[in-house]
Tab-separated table of C-alpha atoms in Angstrom:
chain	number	residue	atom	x	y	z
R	125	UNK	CA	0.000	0.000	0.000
R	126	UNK	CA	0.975	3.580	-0.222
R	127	UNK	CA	1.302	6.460	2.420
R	128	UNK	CA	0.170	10.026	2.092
R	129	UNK	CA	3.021	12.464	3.794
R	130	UNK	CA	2.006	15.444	4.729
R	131	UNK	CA	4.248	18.681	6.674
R	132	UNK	CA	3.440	18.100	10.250
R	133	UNK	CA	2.334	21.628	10.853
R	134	UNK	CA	2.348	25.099	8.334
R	135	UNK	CA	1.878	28.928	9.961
R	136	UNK	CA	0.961	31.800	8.239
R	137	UNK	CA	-0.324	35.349	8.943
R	138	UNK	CA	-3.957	36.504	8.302
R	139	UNK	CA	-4.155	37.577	5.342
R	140	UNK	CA	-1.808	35.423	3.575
R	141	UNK	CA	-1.946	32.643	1.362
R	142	UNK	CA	-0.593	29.058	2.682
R	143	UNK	CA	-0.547	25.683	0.985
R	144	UNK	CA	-0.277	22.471	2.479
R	145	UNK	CA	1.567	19.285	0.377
R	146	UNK	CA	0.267	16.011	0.584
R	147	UNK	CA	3.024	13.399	-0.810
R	148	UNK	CA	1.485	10.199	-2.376
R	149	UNK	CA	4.704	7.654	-1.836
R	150	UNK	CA	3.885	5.340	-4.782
R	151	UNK	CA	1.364	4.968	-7.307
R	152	UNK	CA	0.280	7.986	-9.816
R	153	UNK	CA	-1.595	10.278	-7.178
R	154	UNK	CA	-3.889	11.148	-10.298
R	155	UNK	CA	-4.776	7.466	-10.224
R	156	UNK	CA	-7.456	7.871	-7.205
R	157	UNK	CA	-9.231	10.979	-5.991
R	158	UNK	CA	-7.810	13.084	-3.092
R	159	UNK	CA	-10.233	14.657	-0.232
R	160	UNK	CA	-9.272	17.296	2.111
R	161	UNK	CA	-10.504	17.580	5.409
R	162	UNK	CA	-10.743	19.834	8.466
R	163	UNK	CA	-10.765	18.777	12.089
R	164	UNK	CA	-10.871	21.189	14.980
R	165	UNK	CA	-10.565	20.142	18.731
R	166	UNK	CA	-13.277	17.908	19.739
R	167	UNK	CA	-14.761	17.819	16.406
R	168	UNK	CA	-15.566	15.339	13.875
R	169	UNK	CA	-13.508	16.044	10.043
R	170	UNK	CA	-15.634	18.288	7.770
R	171	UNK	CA	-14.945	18.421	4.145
R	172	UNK	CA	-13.368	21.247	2.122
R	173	UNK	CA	-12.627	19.463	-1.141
R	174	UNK	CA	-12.755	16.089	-2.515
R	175	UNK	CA	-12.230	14.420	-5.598
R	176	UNK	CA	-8.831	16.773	-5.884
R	177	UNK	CA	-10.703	20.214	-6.824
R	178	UNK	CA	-14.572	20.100	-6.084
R	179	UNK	CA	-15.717	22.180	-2.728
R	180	UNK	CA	-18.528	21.496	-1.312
R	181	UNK	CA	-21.468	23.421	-0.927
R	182	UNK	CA	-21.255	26.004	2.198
R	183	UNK	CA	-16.861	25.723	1.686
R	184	UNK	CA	-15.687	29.083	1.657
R	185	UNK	CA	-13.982	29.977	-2.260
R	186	UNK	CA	-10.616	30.793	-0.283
R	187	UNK	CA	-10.373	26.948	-0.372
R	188	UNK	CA	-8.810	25.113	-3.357
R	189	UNK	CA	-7.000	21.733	-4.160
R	190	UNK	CA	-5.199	20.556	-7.168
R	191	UNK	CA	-3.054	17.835	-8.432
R	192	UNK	CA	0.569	17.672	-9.379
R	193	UNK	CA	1.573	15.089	-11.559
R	194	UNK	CA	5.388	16.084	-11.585
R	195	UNK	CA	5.941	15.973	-7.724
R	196	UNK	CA	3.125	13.133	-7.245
R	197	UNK	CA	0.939	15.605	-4.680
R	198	UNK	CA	-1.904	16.996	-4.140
R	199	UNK	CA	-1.962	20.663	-2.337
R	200	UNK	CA	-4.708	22.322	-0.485
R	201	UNK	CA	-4.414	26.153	-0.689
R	202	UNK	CA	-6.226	28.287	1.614
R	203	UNK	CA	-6.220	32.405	0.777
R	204	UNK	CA	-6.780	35.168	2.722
R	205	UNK	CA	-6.406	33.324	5.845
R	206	UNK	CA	-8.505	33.885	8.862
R	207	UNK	CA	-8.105	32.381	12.522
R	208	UNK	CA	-11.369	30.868	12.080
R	209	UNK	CA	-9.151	28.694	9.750
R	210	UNK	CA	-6.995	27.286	12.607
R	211	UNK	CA	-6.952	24.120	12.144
R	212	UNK	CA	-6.061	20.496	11.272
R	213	UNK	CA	-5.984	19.618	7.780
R	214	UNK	CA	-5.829	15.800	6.464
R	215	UNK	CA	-5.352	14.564	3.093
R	216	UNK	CA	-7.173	10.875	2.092
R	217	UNK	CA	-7.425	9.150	-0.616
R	218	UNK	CA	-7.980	5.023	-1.534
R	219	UNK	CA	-6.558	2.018	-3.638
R	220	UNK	CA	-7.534	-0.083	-6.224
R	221	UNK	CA	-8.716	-2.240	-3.377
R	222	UNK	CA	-10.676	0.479	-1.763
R	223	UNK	CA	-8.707	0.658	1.127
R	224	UNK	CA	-8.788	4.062	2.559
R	225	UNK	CA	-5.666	6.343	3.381
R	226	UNK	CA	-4.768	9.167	5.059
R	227	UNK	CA	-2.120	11.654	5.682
R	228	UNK	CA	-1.049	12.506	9.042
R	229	UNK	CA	-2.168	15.556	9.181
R	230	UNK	CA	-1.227	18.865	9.367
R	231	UNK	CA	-1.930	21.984	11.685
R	232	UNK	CA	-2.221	24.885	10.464
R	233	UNK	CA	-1.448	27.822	13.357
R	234	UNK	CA	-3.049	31.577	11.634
R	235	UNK	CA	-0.797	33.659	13.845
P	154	UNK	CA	-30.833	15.087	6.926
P	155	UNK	CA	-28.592	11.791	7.368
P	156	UNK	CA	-27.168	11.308	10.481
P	157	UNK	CA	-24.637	8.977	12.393
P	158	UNK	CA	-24.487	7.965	15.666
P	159	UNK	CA	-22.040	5.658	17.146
P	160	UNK	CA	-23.211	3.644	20.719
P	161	UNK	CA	-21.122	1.276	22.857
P	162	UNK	CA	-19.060	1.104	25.837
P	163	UNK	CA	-16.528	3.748	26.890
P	164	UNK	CA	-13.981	1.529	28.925
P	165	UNK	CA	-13.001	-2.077	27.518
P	166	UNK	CA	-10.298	-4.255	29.713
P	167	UNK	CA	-7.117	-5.445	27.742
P	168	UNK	CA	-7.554	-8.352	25.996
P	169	UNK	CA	-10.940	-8.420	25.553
P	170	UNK	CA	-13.460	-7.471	22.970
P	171	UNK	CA	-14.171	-3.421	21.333
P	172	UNK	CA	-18.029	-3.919	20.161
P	173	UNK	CA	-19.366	-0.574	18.498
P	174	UNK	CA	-22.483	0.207	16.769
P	175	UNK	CA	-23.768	2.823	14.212
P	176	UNK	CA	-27.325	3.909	13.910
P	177	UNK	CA	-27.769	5.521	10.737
P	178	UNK	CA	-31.080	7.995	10.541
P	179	UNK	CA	-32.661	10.080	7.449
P	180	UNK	CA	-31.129	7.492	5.197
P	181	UNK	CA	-31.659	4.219	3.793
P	182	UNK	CA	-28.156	1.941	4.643
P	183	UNK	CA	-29.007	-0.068	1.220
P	184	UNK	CA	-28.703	3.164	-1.151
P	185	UNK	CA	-25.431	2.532	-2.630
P	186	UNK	CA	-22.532	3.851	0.145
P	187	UNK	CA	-19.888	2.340	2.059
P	188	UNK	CA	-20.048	1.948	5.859
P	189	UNK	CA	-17.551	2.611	7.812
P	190	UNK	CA	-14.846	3.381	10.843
P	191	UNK	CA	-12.016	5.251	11.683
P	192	UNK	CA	-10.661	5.965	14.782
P	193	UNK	CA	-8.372	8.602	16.165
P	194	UNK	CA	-5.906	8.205	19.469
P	195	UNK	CA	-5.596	11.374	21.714
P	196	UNK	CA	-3.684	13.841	20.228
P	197	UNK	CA	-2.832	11.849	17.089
P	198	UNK	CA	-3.988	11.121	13.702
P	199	UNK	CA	-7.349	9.701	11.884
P	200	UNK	CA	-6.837	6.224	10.916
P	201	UNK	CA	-9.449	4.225	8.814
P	202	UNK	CA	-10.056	0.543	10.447
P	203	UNK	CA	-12.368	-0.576	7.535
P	204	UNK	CA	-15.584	-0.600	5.158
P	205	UNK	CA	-18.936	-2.563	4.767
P	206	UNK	CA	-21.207	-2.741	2.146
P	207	UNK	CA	-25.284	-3.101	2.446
P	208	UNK	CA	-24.250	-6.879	0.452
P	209	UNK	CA	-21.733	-7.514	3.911
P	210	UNK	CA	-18.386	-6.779	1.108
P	211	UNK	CA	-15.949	-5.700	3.614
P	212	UNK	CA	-12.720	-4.046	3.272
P	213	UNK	CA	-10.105	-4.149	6.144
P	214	UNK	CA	-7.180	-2.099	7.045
P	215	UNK	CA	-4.489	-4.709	6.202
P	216	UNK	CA	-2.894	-4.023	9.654
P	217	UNK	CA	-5.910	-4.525	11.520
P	218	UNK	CA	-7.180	-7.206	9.293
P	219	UNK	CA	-6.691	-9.918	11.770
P	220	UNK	CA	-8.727	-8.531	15.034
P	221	UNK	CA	-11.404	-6.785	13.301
P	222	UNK	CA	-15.523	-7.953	12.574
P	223	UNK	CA	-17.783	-5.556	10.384
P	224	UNK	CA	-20.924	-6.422	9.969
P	225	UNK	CA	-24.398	-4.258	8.676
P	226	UNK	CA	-28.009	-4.986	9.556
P	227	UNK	CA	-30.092	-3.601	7.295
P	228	UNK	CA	-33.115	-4.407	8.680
P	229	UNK	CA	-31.578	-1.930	11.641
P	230	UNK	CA	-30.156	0.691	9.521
P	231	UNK	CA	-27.197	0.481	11.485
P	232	UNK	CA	-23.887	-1.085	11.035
P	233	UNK	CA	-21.262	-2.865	13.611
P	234	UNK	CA	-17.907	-2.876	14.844
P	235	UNK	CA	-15.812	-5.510	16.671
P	236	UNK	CA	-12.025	-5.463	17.312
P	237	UNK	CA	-10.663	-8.336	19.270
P	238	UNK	CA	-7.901	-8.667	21.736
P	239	UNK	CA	-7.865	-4.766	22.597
P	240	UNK	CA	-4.555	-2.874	23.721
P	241	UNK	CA	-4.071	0.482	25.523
P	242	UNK	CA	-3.069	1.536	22.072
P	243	UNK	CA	-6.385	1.020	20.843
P	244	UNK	CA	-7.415	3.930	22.918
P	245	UNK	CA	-9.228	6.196	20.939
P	246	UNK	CA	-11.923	8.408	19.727
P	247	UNK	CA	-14.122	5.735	17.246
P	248	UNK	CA	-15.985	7.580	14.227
P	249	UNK	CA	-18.617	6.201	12.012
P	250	UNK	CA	-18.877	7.206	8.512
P	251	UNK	CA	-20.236	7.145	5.348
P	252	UNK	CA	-18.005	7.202	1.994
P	253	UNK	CA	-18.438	7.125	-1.406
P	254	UNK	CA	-18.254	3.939	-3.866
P	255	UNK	CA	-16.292	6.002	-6.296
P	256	UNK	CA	-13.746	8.598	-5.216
P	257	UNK	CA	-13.832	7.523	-1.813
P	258	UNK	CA	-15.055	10.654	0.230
P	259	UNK	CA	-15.787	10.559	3.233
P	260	UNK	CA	-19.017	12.944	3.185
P	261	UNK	CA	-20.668	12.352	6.687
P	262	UNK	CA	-19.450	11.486	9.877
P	263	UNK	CA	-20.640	10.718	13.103
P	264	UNK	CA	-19.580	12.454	16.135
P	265	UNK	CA	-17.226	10.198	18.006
P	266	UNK	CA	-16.958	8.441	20.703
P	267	UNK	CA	-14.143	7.605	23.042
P	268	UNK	CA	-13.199	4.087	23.944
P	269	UNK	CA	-10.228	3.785	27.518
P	270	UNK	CA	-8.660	0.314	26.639
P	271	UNK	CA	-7.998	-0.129	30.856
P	272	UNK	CA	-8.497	-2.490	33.948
């Protein structure tokens, strides 16, 4: 199976712009979809885009993914940061055996 | 609206059995989804423990392959959980979910519940 490495934690003023990388170790990472999810303390994961680049309804537009082929990632971009965005970010995706994987996460301080 | 809710005890005694269930609400369990678990240890990272089908198609996380039970009652609407032979470092905050046949996203979860592996 494969792993999905992600930065262990990003910072970034209000504001600003920050993305966070999401490594797929083997495999295309174009081969299977990539989510993005949010998890505050005490909180359940919420999405804020899946299959790579859709957001779903309610996501604030300051949220994007994308794919790169070249470096075999997938990046979640978050603009004009806020501290409401404070946060911990996970990448997932599956297998051709539809065994689910995630990254280990990343939090994001908005300092 | 769908909703999740996961039941079961909060404190399980090394060695002995996890048993977790998942009552799903607003939605029919037979309409074409994957069930399924992840769990999360304090202060650490989501892990997925596995999927069910409504057909009882199961799909493990290979490292937990060997101590884990999913099962789905439809007649219910809920699904089930069993991990066997527990360890402290199965400690953790258990999630139900739903996810996607194709693409794999996880688009509802439930909100957690935290199972002490102690004596």
């Amino acid at each position: 199976n494969f792993m999905l490495t992600q930065p262990h934690s990003v910072s970034e003023s209000p504001g600003k712009t920050v993305t966070i990388s999401c490594n797929r170790s083997s495999g295309y990472i174009a081969r299977n979809y990539v989510q993005w999810y949010q998890q505050r303390p005490g909180s359940p994961p919420t999405t804020v885009i899946y299959e790579d680049t859709q957001r779903p309804s309610g996501v604030s537009d300051r949220f994007s993914g994308s794919i790169d082929r070249s470096s075999n990632s997938a990046s979640l971009t978050i603009s004009g940061l806020k501290t409401e965005d404070e946060a911990d970010y996970y990448c997932q995706s599956d297998d051709d055996n539809s065994h689910v994987v995630f990254g280990g996460g990343t939090k994001l301080t908005v300092l | 609206q769908v909703q999740l809710q996961e039941s079961g005890p909060g404190l399980v005694k090394p060695s002995e059995t996890l048993s977790l269930t998942c009552v799903v609400s607003g939605f029919s369990i037979r309409s074409g989804y994957y069930w399924g678990w992840a769990r999360q240890p304090p202060g650490k990272g989501l892990e997925w423990i596995g999927s069910i089908y409504q057909s009882g198609s199961t799909y493990y996380n290979p490292t937990l392959k060997s101590r884990i039970i999913m099962s789905v009652d439809t007649s219910k609407n809920h699904f089930s959980l069993r991990l066997n032979s527990v360890t402290a470092a199965d400690t953790a905050v258990y999630y139900c979910a739903r996810r996607a046949v194709v693409g794999a996203h996880i688009n509802t979860w439930g909100q957690g519940t935290l199972v002490t592996v102690s004596s």
